[in-house]
């Protein structure tokens, strides 16, 4: 029962926080655009709704719609689980292949040469 009450209070706060974030983001884009671009390039000032459109377009083109950090943390967790199941020899072989592939640290061919 307590969980239900928690959601009753948290859901409106989450919606309010999202709306506030959108309003602040649109306002920042609006102010920066109207401050810089008309003076630098002679472009027209934009409205708040156009600023929200630019913000959404940038989010689609550059940010996507997933939550930031969730993909990286899942990758990190999966790699930790894989490494826990490896023997020390397998782990060292994996590290060596990564060094060779990504070009940092000495490779096995370089370390074996006199």
PDB file of C-alpha atoms in Angstrom:
ATOM      1  CA  UNK A   1       0.000   0.000   0.000  1.00  0.00           C
ATOM      2  CA  UNK A   2       2.856   2.372   0.742  1.00  0.00           C
ATOM      3  CA  UNK A   3       4.324   1.858  -2.714  1.00  0.00           C
ATOM      4  CA  UNK A   4       1.062   2.927  -4.253  1.00  0.00           C
ATOM      5  CA  UNK A   5       1.062   6.163  -2.278  1.00  0.00           C
ATOM      6  CA  UNK A   6       4.655   6.778  -3.271  1.00  0.00           C
ATOM      7  CA  UNK A   7       3.719   6.573  -6.963  1.00  0.00           C
ATOM      8  CA  UNK A   8       0.751   8.844  -6.464  1.00  0.00           C
ATOM      9  CA  UNK A   9       3.098  11.574  -5.254  1.00  0.00           C
ATOM     10  CA  UNK A  10       6.092  10.831  -7.486  1.00  0.00           C
ATOM     11  CA  UNK A  11       4.281  10.634 -10.836  1.00  0.00           C
ATOM     12  CA  UNK A  12       3.049  14.265 -10.805  1.00  0.00           C
ATOM     13  CA  UNK A  13       6.462  15.429  -9.620  1.00  0.00           C
ATOM     14  CA  UNK A  14       8.153  13.559 -12.469  1.00  0.00           C
ATOM     15  CA  UNK A  15       5.771  15.075 -15.009  1.00  0.00           C
ATOM     16  CA  UNK A  16       6.325  18.535 -13.532  1.00  0.00           C
ATOM     17  CA  UNK A  17      10.098  18.049 -13.628  1.00  0.00           C
ATOM     18  CA  UNK A  18       9.957  16.995 -17.303  1.00  0.00           C
ATOM     19  CA  UNK A  19       7.842  20.003 -18.222  1.00  0.00           C
ATOM     20  CA  UNK A  20      10.177  22.305 -16.317  1.00  0.00           C
ATOM     21  CA  UNK A  21      13.203  20.775 -18.057  1.00  0.00           C
ATOM     22  CA  UNK A  22      11.570  21.250 -21.476  1.00  0.00           C
ATOM     23  CA  UNK A  23      10.654  24.850 -20.674  1.00  0.00           C
ATOM     24  CA  UNK A  24      14.133  25.696 -19.410  1.00  0.00           C
ATOM     25  CA  UNK A  25      15.792  23.929 -22.353  1.00  0.00           C
ATOM     26  CA  UNK A  26      13.600  25.771 -24.851  1.00  0.00           C
ATOM     27  CA  UNK A  27      14.284  29.055 -23.106  1.00  0.00           C
ATOM     28  CA  UNK A  28      18.038  28.492 -23.174  1.00  0.00           C
ATOM     29  CA  UNK A  29      17.993  27.636 -26.900  1.00  0.00           C
ATOM     30  CA  UNK A  30      15.779  30.652 -27.572  1.00  0.00           C
ATOM     31  CA  UNK A  31      18.025  33.066 -25.688  1.00  0.00           C
ATOM     32  CA  UNK A  32      21.261  31.721 -27.180  1.00  0.00           C
ATOM     33  CA  UNK A  33      19.891  31.750 -30.718  1.00  0.00           C
ATOM     34  CA  UNK A  34      18.430  35.250 -30.446  1.00  0.00           C
ATOM     35  CA  UNK A  35      21.576  36.548 -28.766  1.00  0.00           C
ATOM     36  CA  UNK A  36      24.160  35.085 -31.135  1.00  0.00           C
ATOM     37  CA  UNK A  37      22.854  34.191 -34.573  1.00  0.00           C
ATOM     38  CA  UNK A  38      21.110  37.436 -35.639  1.00  0.00           C
ATOM     39  CA  UNK A  39      24.250  39.421 -34.860  1.00  0.00           C
ATOM     40  CA  UNK A  40      26.746  36.915 -36.261  1.00  0.00           C
ATOM     41  CA  UNK A  41      24.978  35.749 -39.412  1.00  0.00           C
ATOM     42  CA  UNK A  42      22.055  38.133 -39.860  1.00  0.00           C
ATOM     43  CA  UNK A  43      19.443  35.418 -39.267  1.00  0.00           C
ATOM     44  CA  UNK A  44      16.013  36.227 -37.871  1.00  0.00           C
ATOM     45  CA  UNK A  45      15.186  35.773 -34.177  1.00  0.00           C
ATOM     46  CA  UNK A  46      13.057  32.708 -33.386  1.00  0.00           C
ATOM     47  CA  UNK A  47      10.051  32.047 -31.170  1.00  0.00           C
ATOM     48  CA  UNK A  48       9.880  29.763 -28.142  1.00  0.00           C
ATOM     49  CA  UNK A  49       8.133  27.022 -30.151  1.00  0.00           C
ATOM     50  CA  UNK A  50      10.769  27.161 -32.859  1.00  0.00           C
ATOM     51  CA  UNK A  51      13.428  26.853 -30.147  1.00  0.00           C
ATOM     52  CA  UNK A  52      11.667  23.727 -28.832  1.00  0.00           C
ATOM     53  CA  UNK A  53      11.635  22.348 -32.379  1.00  0.00           C
ATOM     54  CA  UNK A  54      15.376  22.948 -32.720  1.00  0.00           C
ATOM     55  CA  UNK A  55      15.958  21.319 -29.339  1.00  0.00           C
ATOM     56  CA  UNK A  56      13.919  18.266 -30.383  1.00  0.00           C
ATOM     57  CA  UNK A  57      15.685  18.076 -33.743  1.00  0.00           C
ATOM     58  CA  UNK A  58      19.093  18.147 -32.055  1.00  0.00           C
ATOM     59  CA  UNK A  59      17.950  15.470 -29.621  1.00  0.00           C
ATOM     60  CA  UNK A  60      16.847  13.237 -32.503  1.00  0.00           C
ATOM     61  CA  UNK A  61      19.966  13.802 -34.604  1.00  0.00           C
ATOM     62  CA  UNK A  62      22.620  13.735 -31.896  1.00  0.00           C
ATOM     63  CA  UNK A  63      21.197  12.271 -28.709  1.00  0.00           C
ATOM     64  CA  UNK A  64      18.591   9.682 -29.521  1.00  0.00           C
ATOM     65  CA  UNK A  65      15.797   8.895 -27.098  1.00  0.00           C
ATOM     66  CA  UNK A  66      17.421   6.422 -24.713  1.00  0.00           C
ATOM     67  CA  UNK A  67      18.393   7.345 -21.183  1.00  0.00           C
ATOM     68  CA  UNK A  68      22.012   8.430 -21.007  1.00  0.00           C
ATOM     69  CA  UNK A  69      24.329   6.094 -19.182  1.00  0.00           C
ATOM     70  CA  UNK A  70      22.057   3.062 -19.300  1.00  0.00           C
ATOM     71  CA  UNK A  71      23.830   1.535 -22.301  1.00  0.00           C
ATOM     72  CA  UNK A  72      27.268   2.103 -20.842  1.00  0.00           C
ATOM     73  CA  UNK A  73      26.377   0.664 -17.453  1.00  0.00           C
ATOM     74  CA  UNK A  74      24.851  -2.440 -19.053  1.00  0.00           C
ATOM     75  CA  UNK A  75      27.991  -2.911 -21.154  1.00  0.00           C
ATOM     76  CA  UNK A  76      30.211  -2.503 -18.115  1.00  0.00           C
ATOM     77  CA  UNK A  77      28.137  -4.984 -16.100  1.00  0.00           C
ATOM     78  CA  UNK A  78      28.167  -7.579 -18.899  1.00  0.00           C
ATOM     79  CA  UNK A  79      31.941  -7.245 -19.301  1.00  0.00           C
ATOM     80  CA  UNK A  80      32.439  -7.702 -15.559  1.00  0.00           C
ATOM     81  CA  UNK A  81      30.322 -10.851 -15.615  1.00  0.00           C
ATOM     82  CA  UNK A  82      32.317 -12.233 -18.538  1.00  0.00           C
ATOM     83  CA  UNK A  83      35.632 -11.477 -16.865  1.00  0.00           C
ATOM     84  CA  UNK A  84      34.524 -13.172 -13.649  1.00  0.00           C
ATOM     85  CA  UNK A  85      33.989 -16.417 -15.565  1.00  0.00           C
ATOM     86  CA  UNK A  86      37.404 -16.293 -17.291  1.00  0.00           C
ATOM     87  CA  UNK A  87      40.519 -17.979 -16.055  1.00  0.00           C
ATOM     88  CA  UNK A  88      43.550 -15.734 -15.421  1.00  0.00           C
ATOM     89  CA  UNK A  89      45.122 -16.975 -18.683  1.00  0.00           C
ATOM     90  CA  UNK A  90      41.988 -16.143 -20.669  1.00  0.00           C
ATOM     91  CA  UNK A  91      41.829 -12.704 -19.067  1.00  0.00           C
ATOM     92  CA  UNK A  92      45.444 -11.947 -19.966  1.00  0.00           C
ATOM     93  CA  UNK A  93      44.932 -13.183 -23.525  1.00  0.00           C
ATOM     94  CA  UNK A  94      41.846 -10.935 -23.810  1.00  0.00           C
ATOM     95  CA  UNK A  95      43.780  -7.927 -22.512  1.00  0.00           C
ATOM     96  CA  UNK A  96      46.607  -8.623 -24.944  1.00  0.00           C
ATOM     97  CA  UNK A  97      44.222  -8.796 -27.909  1.00  0.00           C
ATOM     98  CA  UNK A  98      42.641  -5.512 -26.833  1.00  0.00           C
ATOM     99  CA  UNK A  99      46.049  -3.848 -26.617  1.00  0.00           C
ATOM    100  CA  UNK A 100      46.931  -5.078 -30.094  1.00  0.00           C
ATOM    101  CA  UNK A 101      43.594  -4.118 -31.575  1.00  0.00           C
ATOM    102  CA  UNK A 102      43.309  -0.615 -30.124  1.00  0.00           C
ATOM    103  CA  UNK A 103      47.014   0.230 -30.272  1.00  0.00           C
ATOM    104  CA  UNK A 104      47.973   0.928 -26.680  1.00  0.00           C
ATOM    105  CA  UNK A 105      50.663  -0.911 -24.809  1.00  0.00           C
ATOM    106  CA  UNK A 106      53.170  -3.322 -26.327  1.00  0.00           C
ATOM    107  CA  UNK A 107      51.806  -6.137 -28.466  1.00  0.00           C
ATOM    108  CA  UNK A 108      53.034  -9.734 -28.157  1.00  0.00           C
ATOM    109  CA  UNK A 109      55.113  -9.490 -31.353  1.00  0.00           C
ATOM    110  CA  UNK A 110      56.873  -6.335 -30.082  1.00  0.00           C
ATOM    111  CA  UNK A 111      57.532  -7.742 -26.617  1.00  0.00           C
ATOM    112  CA  UNK A 112      59.015 -10.995 -28.008  1.00  0.00           C
ATOM    113  CA  UNK A 113      61.485  -9.229 -30.315  1.00  0.00           C
ATOM    114  CA  UNK A 114      64.972  -8.592 -28.821  1.00  0.00           C
TER     115      UNK A 114
END
